[in-house]
CSV table of C-alpha atoms and ligand atoms in Angstrom, one decimal:
chain,number,residue,atom,x,y,z
A,15,MET,CA,-10.1,-22.0,-38.0
A,16,THR,CA,-11.3,-23.8,-34.9
A,17,PHE,CA,-9.5,-26.8,-33.4
A,18,ASP,CA,-12.3,-29.1,-34.7
A,19,GLU,CA,-12.0,-27.7,-38.2
A,20,ALA,CA,-8.2,-28.0,-38.2
A,21,ALA,CA,-8.5,-31.6,-36.9
A,22,ALA,CA,-10.9,-32.4,-39.7
A,23,SER,CA,-8.8,-31.0,-42.5
A,24,PRO,CA,-6.8,-33.6,-44.4
A,25,VAL,CA,-3.0,-33.8,-43.8
A,26,ARG,CA,-1.4,-32.7,-47.1
A,27,ILE,CA,1.3,-35.2,-48.1
A,28,GLY,CA,4.1,-35.2,-50.6
A,29,VAL,CA,5.7,-38.6,-51.5
A,30,ALA,CA,9.4,-39.1,-52.2
A,31,GLY,CA,9.8,-42.3,-54.3
A,32,LEU,CA,7.0,-43.7,-56.3
A,33,GLY,CA,8.3,-47.3,-56.2
A,34,ARG,CA,7.1,-50.6,-54.7
A,35,ALA,CA,6.5,-49.3,-51.2
A,36,PHE,CA,4.3,-46.5,-52.5
A,37,VAL,CA,2.3,-49.1,-54.5
A,38,LEU,CA,1.6,-50.9,-51.3
A,39,SER,CA,0.7,-47.8,-49.3
A,40,ARG,CA,-1.2,-46.1,-52.1
A,41,THR,CA,-4.7,-47.3,-51.2
A,42,ALA,CA,-4.6,-45.8,-47.8
A,43,PHE,CA,-3.8,-42.4,-49.2
A,44,VAL,CA,-6.6,-42.7,-51.7
A,45,GLU,CA,-9.3,-44.1,-49.3
A,46,ASP,CA,-8.6,-42.2,-46.1
A,47,PRO,CA,-10.2,-38.7,-46.1
A,48,ARG,CA,-7.9,-37.6,-43.2
A,49,VAL,CA,-5.0,-37.4,-45.7
A,50,ARG,CA,-4.5,-36.0,-49.2
A,51,LEU,CA,-1.6,-36.5,-51.6
A,52,VAL,CA,-0.7,-33.2,-53.1
A,53,ALA,CA,2.8,-33.7,-54.6
A,54,ALA,CA,5.5,-36.3,-55.4
A,55,ALA,CA,9.2,-36.5,-56.2
A,56,GLU,CA,10.4,-39.2,-58.4
A,57,PRO,CA,13.2,-39.4,-61.1
A,58,ARG,CA,11.2,-41.8,-63.3
A,59,GLU,CA,9.0,-40.0,-65.8
A,60,VAL,CA,6.4,-42.8,-66.1
A,61,SER,CA,5.6,-42.7,-62.4
A,62,ARG,CA,5.5,-38.9,-62.3
A,63,GLN,CA,2.9,-38.9,-65.1
A,64,ALA,CA,0.9,-41.6,-63.4
A,65,PHE,CA,0.8,-39.6,-60.2
A,66,LEU,CA,-0.4,-36.5,-62.0
A,67,ARG,CA,-3.1,-38.5,-63.7
A,68,GLU,CA,-4.3,-40.0,-60.5
A,69,PHE,CA,-3.8,-37.3,-58.0
A,70,GLY,CA,-3.2,-34.0,-59.8
A,71,GLY,CA,-1.0,-31.7,-57.8
A,72,ARG,CA,2.7,-31.5,-58.7
A,73,ALA,CA,5.2,-34.2,-59.6
A,74,TYR,CA,8.8,-33.1,-59.2
A,75,GLU,CA,12.1,-34.7,-60.3
A,76,THR,CA,13.9,-34.0,-57.0
A,77,ILE,CA,13.2,-34.0,-53.3
A,78,ASP,CA,14.5,-30.4,-53.0
A,79,ASP,CA,11.6,-29.2,-55.1
A,80,LEU,CA,9.1,-31.3,-53.1
A,81,CYS,CA,10.4,-29.9,-49.9
A,82,ALA,CA,10.1,-26.4,-51.2
A,83,ASP,CA,6.4,-27.0,-52.0
A,84,PRO,CA,4.5,-24.8,-49.4
A,85,GLU,CA,1.3,-27.0,-49.6
A,86,VAL,CA,3.2,-30.1,-48.4
A,87,GLU,CA,2.9,-30.7,-44.6
A,88,LEU,CA,4.4,-34.2,-44.4
A,89,VAL,CA,6.8,-36.0,-46.6
A,90,TYR,CA,6.4,-39.8,-47.0
A,91,ILE,CA,9.9,-41.0,-47.8
A,92,SER,CA,9.6,-44.3,-49.7
A,93,THR,CA,13.0,-44.1,-51.4
A,94,PRO,CA,15.7,-46.8,-51.0
A,95,HIS,CA,17.2,-47.2,-47.5
A,96,GLU,CA,20.5,-45.6,-48.5
A,97,ILE,CA,18.8,-42.3,-49.3
A,98,HIS,CA,16.6,-42.1,-46.2
A,99,PHE,CA,19.2,-40.1,-44.3
A,100,ASP,CA,19.5,-37.3,-47.0
A,101,HIS,CA,15.8,-37.2,-47.6
A,102,VAL,CA,14.7,-37.0,-43.9
A,103,CYS,CA,17.3,-34.3,-43.2
A,104,LYS,CA,16.1,-32.3,-46.2
A,105,ALA,CA,12.4,-32.6,-45.2
A,106,ALA,CA,13.2,-31.6,-41.6
A,107,ALA,CA,15.2,-28.6,-42.7
A,108,ALA,CA,12.2,-27.5,-44.7
A,109,GLY,CA,10.0,-27.8,-41.6
A,110,LYS,CA,8.0,-30.8,-42.9
A,111,HIS,CA,6.8,-33.7,-40.8
A,112,VAL,CA,8.2,-37.0,-41.9
A,113,LEU,CA,7.0,-40.6,-42.4
A,114,VAL,CA,10.0,-42.6,-43.5
A,115,GLU,CA,9.8,-46.2,-44.6
A,116,LYS,CA,11.5,-48.9,-42.5
A,117,PRO,CA,14.4,-49.2,-41.7
A,118,LEU,CA,15.0,-45.7,-40.5
A,119,ALA,CA,18.5,-45.7,-42.0
A,120,ILE,CA,21.4,-48.1,-42.6
A,121,SER,CA,23.9,-46.9,-40.0
A,122,LEU,CA,23.1,-46.0,-36.4
A,123,SER,CA,25.0,-42.8,-36.6
A,124,ASP,CA,22.8,-41.6,-39.5
A,125,GLY,CA,19.8,-42.6,-37.5
A,126,ILE,CA,20.9,-40.5,-34.6
A,127,ARG,CA,21.5,-37.5,-36.8
A,128,MET,CA,18.1,-37.9,-38.4
A,129,THR,CA,16.2,-38.1,-35.1
A,130,ASP,CA,18.2,-35.1,-33.9
A,131,ALA,CA,17.4,-33.1,-37.0
A,132,CYS,CA,13.7,-33.7,-36.7
A,133,ALA,CA,13.7,-32.9,-33.0
A,134,ALA,CA,15.6,-29.6,-33.7
A,135,ALA,CA,13.2,-28.7,-36.4
A,136,GLY,CA,10.2,-29.5,-34.2
A,137,VAL,CA,8.6,-31.9,-36.7
A,138,HIS,CA,7.2,-35.4,-36.1
A,139,LEU,CA,9.3,-38.3,-37.4
A,140,LEU,CA,7.4,-41.5,-37.8
A,141,VAL,CA,9.0,-44.7,-39.1
A,142,GLY,CA,6.9,-47.2,-41.0
A,143,PRO,CA,4.6,-48.6,-41.8
A,144,SER,CA,6.1,-51.7,-40.3
A,145,HIS,CA,3.9,-54.7,-39.4
A,146,SER,CA,3.8,-53.4,-35.9
A,147,PHE,CA,1.1,-51.0,-37.2
A,148,ASP,CA,-1.1,-54.0,-38.1
A,149,THR,CA,-4.5,-54.1,-36.3
A,150,PRO,CA,-4.1,-57.6,-34.8
A,151,VAL,CA,-0.7,-56.5,-33.4
A,152,GLN,CA,-2.4,-53.4,-31.9
A,153,MET,CA,-5.1,-55.7,-30.4
A,154,ALA,CA,-2.5,-57.9,-28.8
A,155,ARG,CA,-0.8,-54.8,-27.4
A,156,ALA,CA,-4.1,-53.5,-26.0
A,157,ILE,CA,-4.7,-56.9,-24.2
A,158,ILE,CA,-1.2,-56.8,-22.7
A,159,LEU,CA,-1.6,-53.2,-21.5
A,160,SER,CA,-5.1,-54.0,-20.0
A,161,GLY,CA,-3.5,-56.5,-17.7
A,162,GLU,CA,-6.3,-59.0,-18.3
A,163,PHE,CA,-4.0,-62.0,-18.5
A,164,GLY,CA,-1.0,-60.7,-16.5
A,165,ARG,CA,2.4,-59.8,-17.9
A,166,VAL,CA,3.8,-60.8,-21.2
A,167,ARG,CA,6.6,-63.4,-20.8
A,168,LEU,CA,7.4,-65.0,-24.1
A,169,ILE,CA,7.0,-64.1,-27.8
A,170,ASN,CA,7.6,-66.4,-30.8
A,171,ALA,CA,7.7,-65.0,-34.3
A,172,LEU,CA,8.3,-67.1,-37.4
A,173,ASN,CA,8.2,-66.3,-41.2
A,174,TYR,CA,9.1,-68.3,-44.3
A,175,THR,CA,9.0,-66.4,-47.5
A,176,ASP,CA,10.7,-66.2,-51.0
A,177,PHE,CA,11.9,-62.7,-50.2
A,178,LEU,CA,15.4,-63.2,-51.6
A,179,TYR,CA,14.1,-64.3,-55.0
A,180,ARG,CA,11.8,-61.4,-55.6
A,181,PRO,CA,13.3,-58.9,-58.0
A,182,ARG,CA,16.0,-56.9,-56.2
A,183,ARG,CA,18.2,-53.8,-56.8
A,184,PRO,CA,21.9,-54.7,-56.5
A,185,GLU,CA,22.2,-52.9,-53.1
A,186,GLU,CA,19.3,-55.0,-51.7
A,187,LEU,CA,21.6,-58.0,-52.0
A,188,ASP,CA,24.6,-56.2,-50.4
A,189,THR,CA,24.6,-56.1,-46.6
A,190,ALA,CA,27.0,-53.2,-46.4
A,191,ARG,CA,24.4,-51.1,-48.3
A,192,GLY,CA,21.5,-52.2,-46.2
A,193,GLY,CA,20.7,-55.4,-48.2
A,194,GLY,CA,19.6,-58.8,-46.9
A,195,VAL,CA,16.7,-59.9,-44.8
A,196,VAL,CA,17.8,-58.4,-41.5
A,197,PHE,CA,17.4,-54.8,-42.5
A,198,SER,CA,14.4,-55.2,-44.7
A,199,GLN,CA,12.4,-58.0,-43.0
A,200,GLY,CA,14.0,-58.4,-39.6
A,201,VAL,CA,13.0,-54.9,-38.7
A,202,HIS,CA,9.3,-55.9,-39.1
A,203,GLN,CA,9.7,-58.7,-36.5
A,204,VAL,CA,11.8,-56.5,-34.2
A,205,ASP,CA,9.2,-53.8,-34.3
A,206,ILE,CA,6.4,-56.2,-33.5
A,207,ILE,CA,8.2,-57.9,-30.7
A,208,ARG,CA,9.4,-54.7,-29.2
A,209,LEU,CA,6.0,-53.2,-29.3
A,210,LEU,CA,4.4,-56.2,-27.5
A,211,ALA,CA,7.3,-56.6,-25.0
A,212,GLY,CA,7.3,-52.9,-24.1
A,213,GLY,CA,10.1,-51.7,-26.3
A,214,LEU,CA,13.2,-51.9,-24.0
A,215,ALA,CA,15.2,-54.8,-25.4
A,216,ARG,CA,18.3,-55.5,-23.3
A,217,GLN,CA,20.4,-58.1,-25.2
A,218,VAL,CA,20.4,-60.0,-28.5
A,219,CYS,CA,21.9,-63.5,-29.4
A,220,ALA,CA,21.6,-64.4,-33.1
A,221,TYR,CA,22.8,-66.5,-36.0
A,222,THR,CA,22.4,-65.7,-39.6
A,223,GLY,CA,22.3,-67.8,-42.8
A,224,ASN,CA,23.9,-66.8,-46.1
A,225,TRP,CA,23.9,-69.9,-48.3
A,226,ASP,CA,23.1,-68.8,-51.9
A,227,SER,CA,26.3,-67.5,-53.6
A,228,GLU,CA,24.2,-65.9,-56.4
A,229,ARG,CA,22.4,-63.8,-53.8
A,230,PRO,CA,25.3,-63.1,-51.4
A,231,THR,CA,23.7,-61.6,-48.4
A,232,GLU,CA,21.9,-62.8,-45.3
A,233,GLY,CA,18.8,-64.7,-46.4
A,234,ALA,CA,17.9,-66.1,-43.0
A,235,TYR,CA,18.4,-65.6,-39.3
A,236,VAL,CA,17.4,-66.9,-35.9
A,237,ALA,CA,17.5,-64.3,-33.1
A,238,GLN,CA,16.7,-64.3,-29.4
A,239,ILE,CA,15.9,-61.0,-27.7
A,240,ALA,CA,15.9,-60.5,-23.9
A,241,PHE,CA,13.7,-57.9,-22.3
A,242,ASP,CA,13.2,-57.4,-18.5
A,243,GLY,CA,10.8,-60.2,-17.6
A,244,CYS,CA,10.1,-61.3,-21.2
A,245,ILE,CA,12.1,-63.3,-23.8
A,246,ALA,CA,11.5,-63.5,-27.5
A,247,SER,CA,12.6,-65.6,-30.4
A,248,MET,CA,12.4,-64.7,-34.1
A,249,THR,CA,13.2,-66.9,-37.1
A,250,TYR,CA,13.1,-65.8,-40.7
A,251,SER,CA,13.9,-67.5,-44.0
A,252,GLY,CA,13.8,-65.6,-47.2
A,253,TYR,CA,15.0,-68.8,-49.0
A,254,GLY,CA,11.6,-70.4,-48.3
A,255,PHE,CA,10.2,-73.2,-50.5
A,256,PHE,CA,7.6,-73.6,-47.7
A,257,ASP,CA,5.5,-70.5,-47.3
A,258,SER,CA,4.3,-69.8,-43.8
A,259,ASP,CA,1.3,-67.9,-45.1
A,260,GLU,CA,-0.2,-71.4,-45.3
A,261,TRP,CA,-0.5,-71.1,-41.6
A,262,MET,CA,-2.2,-67.7,-41.7
A,263,ASP,CA,-5.7,-68.8,-42.8
A,264,GLY,CA,-4.6,-68.6,-46.5
A,265,PHE,CA,-3.9,-64.9,-46.5
A,266,GLY,CA,-0.7,-63.4,-47.7
A,267,GLU,CA,1.4,-60.7,-46.0
A,268,LEU,CA,-0.7,-57.9,-47.6
A,269,GLY,CA,-4.1,-59.4,-46.6
A,270,ALA,CA,-5.0,-60.8,-50.0
A,271,ARG,CA,-6.0,-64.5,-50.4
A,272,LYS,CA,-2.9,-66.4,-51.3
A,273,ASP,CA,-3.0,-68.0,-54.8
A,274,MET,CA,-1.7,-71.5,-54.0
A,275,GLN,CA,-1.2,-72.1,-57.8
A,276,ALA,CA,1.5,-69.4,-57.8
A,277,TYR,CA,3.8,-71.8,-55.9
A,278,GLY,CA,7.4,-71.2,-56.9
A,279,ASN,CA,6.6,-68.1,-59.1
A,280,ALA,CA,9.3,-65.8,-57.7
A,281,ARG,CA,12.2,-68.3,-58.4
A,282,ARG,CA,10.7,-69.2,-61.8
A,283,ALA,CA,10.4,-65.5,-62.9
A,284,LEU,CA,13.9,-64.8,-61.9
A,285,LYS,CA,15.3,-67.8,-63.8
A,286,ALA,CA,13.2,-67.0,-66.9
A,287,ARG,CA,14.1,-63.3,-67.0
A,288,GLY,CA,16.4,-63.9,-70.1
A,289,ALA,CA,17.5,-60.7,-71.7
A,290,ALA,CA,15.4,-58.6,-69.2
A,291,SER,CA,17.5,-57.5,-66.3
A,292,GLU,CA,16.5,-58.0,-62.7
A,293,MET,CA,16.2,-54.2,-62.4
A,294,ASP,CA,13.6,-54.3,-65.2
A,295,LEU,CA,11.6,-56.9,-63.3
A,296,LYS,CA,11.8,-54.8,-60.2
A,297,ALA,CA,10.8,-51.7,-62.1
A,298,ALA,CA,7.7,-53.5,-63.4
A,299,ARG,CA,6.4,-53.7,-59.9
A,300,THR,CA,6.6,-49.9,-59.3
A,301,TYR,CA,3.9,-47.2,-59.5
A,302,GLY,CA,2.5,-46.4,-62.9
A,303,LEU,CA,3.1,-49.9,-64.4
A,304,PRO,CA,0.6,-52.7,-64.8
A,305,ASP,CA,1.8,-55.1,-62.1
A,306,LYS,CA,-0.5,-54.4,-59.1
A,307,PRO,CA,-0.9,-56.3,-55.8
A,308,SER,CA,-4.0,-58.5,-55.4
A,309,SER,CA,-6.9,-56.9,-53.6
A,310,PRO,CA,-6.7,-57.4,-49.8
A,311,GLU,CA,-9.6,-58.8,-47.9
A,312,THR,CA,-8.2,-58.4,-44.5
A,313,TYR,CA,-5.4,-56.9,-42.4
A,314,GLU,CA,-1.7,-57.3,-43.2
A,315,HIS,CA,0.4,-59.7,-41.2
A,316,PHE,CA,4.0,-60.9,-40.8
A,317,GLY,CA,3.7,-64.6,-40.3
A,318,PRO,CA,2.8,-66.7,-37.3
A,319,ILE,CA,3.2,-64.9,-33.9
A,320,ILE,CA,2.4,-66.4,-30.5
A,321,VAL,CA,2.4,-64.2,-27.4
A,322,SER,CA,2.5,-65.9,-24.0
A,323,LEU,CA,1.2,-64.0,-21.0
A,324,GLU,CA,1.1,-65.3,-17.4
A,325,LYS,CA,-2.5,-66.4,-17.9
A,326,ALA,CA,-3.1,-66.9,-21.6
A,327,ASP,CA,-1.5,-67.4,-25.0
A,328,LEU,CA,-2.5,-65.2,-27.9
A,329,ARG,CA,-2.2,-66.3,-31.5
A,330,LEU,CA,-2.3,-63.5,-34.1
A,331,THR,CA,-4.1,-64.0,-37.4
A,332,PRO,CA,-4.9,-61.5,-40.1
A,333,GLU,CA,-8.5,-61.4,-38.9
A,334,GLY,CA,-8.0,-61.1,-35.1
A,335,LEU,CA,-6.7,-63.0,-32.1
A,336,HIS,CA,-7.1,-66.5,-30.8
A,337,VAL,CA,-7.0,-66.4,-27.0
A,338,TYR,CA,-6.1,-69.6,-25.1
A,339,ALA,CA,-6.8,-68.9,-21.5
A,340,GLU,CA,-6.9,-71.2,-18.5
A,341,ASP,CA,-10.6,-72.0,-18.6
A,342,ARG,CA,-11.6,-71.1,-22.1
A,343,ARG,CA,-10.5,-70.6,-25.7
A,344,GLU,CA,-12.0,-67.9,-27.8
A,345,PHE,CA,-11.5,-65.9,-31.0
A,346,ARG,CA,-11.6,-62.1,-30.7
A,347,PRO,CA,-12.3,-60.7,-34.2
A,348,ALA,CA,-10.6,-57.5,-35.5
A,349,PRO,CA,-12.9,-54.6,-36.4
A,350,PRO,CA,-14.3,-54.9,-39.9
A,351,PHE,CA,-11.5,-54.4,-42.5
A,352,ARG,CA,-12.0,-51.3,-44.6
A,353,PHE,CA,-8.8,-50.8,-46.6
A,354,SER,CA,-5.1,-51.7,-46.2
A,355,ARG,CA,-2.8,-49.6,-44.1
A,356,SER,CA,-5.5,-47.5,-42.6
A,357,GLU,CA,-3.4,-47.8,-39.5
A,358,MET,CA,-0.7,-45.8,-41.2
A,359,THR,CA,-2.9,-42.9,-42.3
A,360,ALA,CA,-4.6,-42.9,-38.9
A,361,ALA,CA,-1.1,-42.5,-37.3
A,362,ILE,CA,-0.2,-39.6,-39.6
A,363,HIS,CA,-3.4,-37.8,-38.8
A,364,SER,CA,-3.1,-38.4,-35.1
A,365,ALA,CA,0.5,-37.1,-35.0
A,366,VAL,CA,0.1,-34.1,-37.2
A,367,ARG,CA,-3.4,-32.9,-36.4
A,368,LEU,CA,-4.0,-34.1,-32.9
A,369,GLY,CA,-0.4,-34.0,-31.6
A,370,ARG,CA,-0.6,-37.7,-30.6
A,371,PRO,CA,2.2,-39.6,-32.4
A,372,PRO,CA,2.3,-43.4,-32.5
A,373,ALA,CA,5.0,-45.4,-30.6
A,374,GLN,CA,6.9,-45.8,-33.9
A,375,SER,CA,8.8,-42.5,-33.7
A,376,GLY,CA,12.3,-41.7,-34.9
A,377,ARG,CA,13.8,-42.9,-31.6
A,378,TRP,CA,11.7,-46.0,-31.8
A,379,GLY,CA,13.0,-46.7,-35.4
A,380,LEU,CA,16.5,-46.1,-34.1
A,381,ALA,CA,16.0,-48.7,-31.4
A,382,SER,CA,14.7,-51.3,-33.9
A,383,LEU,CA,17.6,-50.5,-36.2
A,384,GLU,CA,20.0,-51.1,-33.3
A,385,VAL,CA,18.5,-54.6,-32.8
A,386,CYS,CA,19.1,-55.3,-36.5
A,387,HIS,CA,22.7,-54.3,-36.2
A,388,ALA,CA,23.0,-56.4,-33.0
A,389,ILE,CA,21.7,-59.5,-34.9
A,390,LEU,CA,24.4,-59.1,-37.5
A,391,LYS,CA,27.1,-58.4,-34.9
A,392,SER,CA,26.1,-61.3,-32.6
A,393,ALA,CA,26.2,-63.6,-35.6
A,394,ALA,CA,29.6,-62.3,-36.7
A,395,TYR,CA,31.2,-62.6,-33.3
A,396,ASN,CA,29.2,-65.5,-32.0
A,397,ALA,CA,28.5,-63.6,-28.8
A,398,PRO,CA,25.6,-61.8,-27.1
A,399,VAL,CA,25.2,-58.0,-27.8
A,400,ARG,CA,24.0,-55.5,-25.2
A,401,LEU,CA,21.8,-52.7,-26.4
A,402,GLU,CA,22.1,-48.9,-25.6
A,403,HIS,CA,19.5,-47.0,-27.7
A,404,GLN,CA,16.3,-48.6,-26.6
A,405,VAL,CA,13.1,-46.7,-25.9
A,406,GLY,CA,9.9,-47.8,-24.3
A,407,ALA,CA,6.7,-48.3,-26.3
A,408,ASN,CA,4.9,-45.6,-24.2
A,409,ASP,CA,7.8,-43.1,-24.0
A,410,HIS,CA,6.1,-40.9,-26.6
A,411,VAL,CA,2.9,-40.3,-24.5
B,527,NAD,N1,6.5,-51.1,-45.6
B,527,NAD,C1,6.6,-52.0,-46.6
B,527,NAD,O1,5.8,-52.9,-46.7
B,527,NAD,C2,7.6,-51.9,-47.6
B,527,NAD,C3,7.6,-52.6,-48.8
B,527,NAD,C4,8.6,-52.4,-49.7
B,527,NAD,C5,9.6,-51.5,-49.5
B,527,NAD,N2,9.6,-50.8,-48.3
B,527,NAD,C6,10.7,-49.8,-48.1
B,527,NAD,O2,10.5,-48.7,-49.0
B,527,NAD,C7,11.8,-48.3,-49.4
B,527,NAD,C8,11.8,-48.3,-50.9
B,527,NAD,O3,11.8,-49.7,-51.3
B,527,NAD,P1,11.1,-50.1,-52.7
B,527,NAD,O4,11.1,-51.6,-52.7
B,527,NAD,O5,9.8,-49.4,-52.8
B,527,NAD,O6,12.1,-49.6,-53.8
B,527,NAD,P2,11.8,-49.2,-55.3
B,527,NAD,O7,13.1,-49.3,-56.0
B,527,NAD,O8,10.7,-50.0,-55.8
B,527,NAD,O9,11.3,-47.7,-55.1
B,527,NAD,C9,12.1,-46.7,-54.8
B,527,NAD,C10,11.7,-45.5,-55.7
B,527,NAD,O10,12.4,-44.3,-55.2
B,527,NAD,C11,12.8,-43.6,-56.4
B,527,NAD,N3,14.0,-42.8,-56.2
B,527,NAD,C12,15.3,-43.2,-56.2
B,527,NAD,N4,16.0,-42.1,-55.9
B,527,NAD,C13,15.2,-41.1,-55.7
B,527,NAD,C14,15.4,-39.7,-55.3
B,527,NAD,N5,16.6,-39.2,-55.1
B,527,NAD,N6,14.3,-38.9,-55.2
B,527,NAD,C15,13.1,-39.4,-55.3
B,527,NAD,N7,12.8,-40.7,-55.7
B,527,NAD,C16,13.9,-41.5,-55.8
B,527,NAD,C17,13.1,-44.7,-57.4
B,527,NAD,O11,13.0,-44.3,-58.8
B,527,NAD,C18,11.9,-45.7,-57.1
B,527,NAD,O12,10.7,-45.4,-57.9
B,527,NAD,C19,12.8,-49.2,-48.7
B,527,NAD,O13,13.4,-48.5,-47.6
B,527,NAD,C20,12.1,-50.4,-48.3
B,527,NAD,O14,12.5,-51.0,-47.1
B,527,NAD,C21,8.7,-51.0,-47.4
């Protein structure tokens, strides 16, 4: 096979965990001819059957069988945080490339062992898709790298959601087991900010909020991150009554038009669950069951973000960038939207077929996880926290 033929053949992917994350990433696997789903591992029968109906291939009960499948080249690990360590290590031991959902792991020590295992096996480890993959974020990064408006100096990211009131597994509400908004949502903001500021965060100062005794984990935070020559601030509330998607041209996080009539739905559904347990509500949002996300019309986003360079401010929207420069103000539209998470499948193909991995490698994911831990530590000790595991955004090239 020639290099061109190899580059053109789809990357053969096996999925571990056919839950909510897979529902959100599914379209890209269906639409992008550069990848093909050939197998899955999932303990729930209903999702395995749905996979076989939609994709054919094989649907196993365990990750071990998936990793033994010779057709699988890359394993997409979309199982709960606490299993990422075991699943990444198994995939690496079987010689498979890996895309693992964010966050990389819960503990830093596990994260280090995972990145070491993939390096020793000579396989790519990608972490995501976080919202740092979103096309408008990549556009902002390209402007920063071009030098058109000088150096990046200040980044502000803000997000108000009802995250804490969407159906949750018990561990998602237990910080020690990776629960709370810092690990699941903070990591998106950290990834975006690190990518735009160059990756090498130096120090974190943060405060967290934990004020609903029925959902006893961090539901909010305010964090400041210092880089060399750039400062950043991120605020998140998962207790939101206000929804900051109102400020994103009416598009929700996943790029679909926001149904403003749905105001308060998450809290209402949780209160009205009656005999049905919260786990049943959560399970209803997984693959193979009727609850599907609305159709996206544009790129995903993670709330309002403003990037200040020496000679311009950039405001990110789901459809492109507003540029506020000294002598003009303009909108730079994103390329036409085709399907959601095309950035993720492009990154998979680029890494596995072309040998050009994205910035969001295992070491990158470890560095973002370190910032999440620093947020919790800084808030607990009311002190700044220095960082030791940071990598630059261009260190992979
Ligand atoms: N990138 C995103 O936008 C996004 C969105 C949601 C979740 N996530 C991430 O995806 C991961 C999963 O979260 P979720 O909300 O989809 O959870 P979920 O509970 O909806 O899905 C997890 C799935 O993994 C399956 N599973 C459990 N143990 C397994 C095992 N040993 N082998 C194979 N499958 C197993 C479960 O049955 C379930 O179907 C988390 O790390 C989360 O942070 C990412």
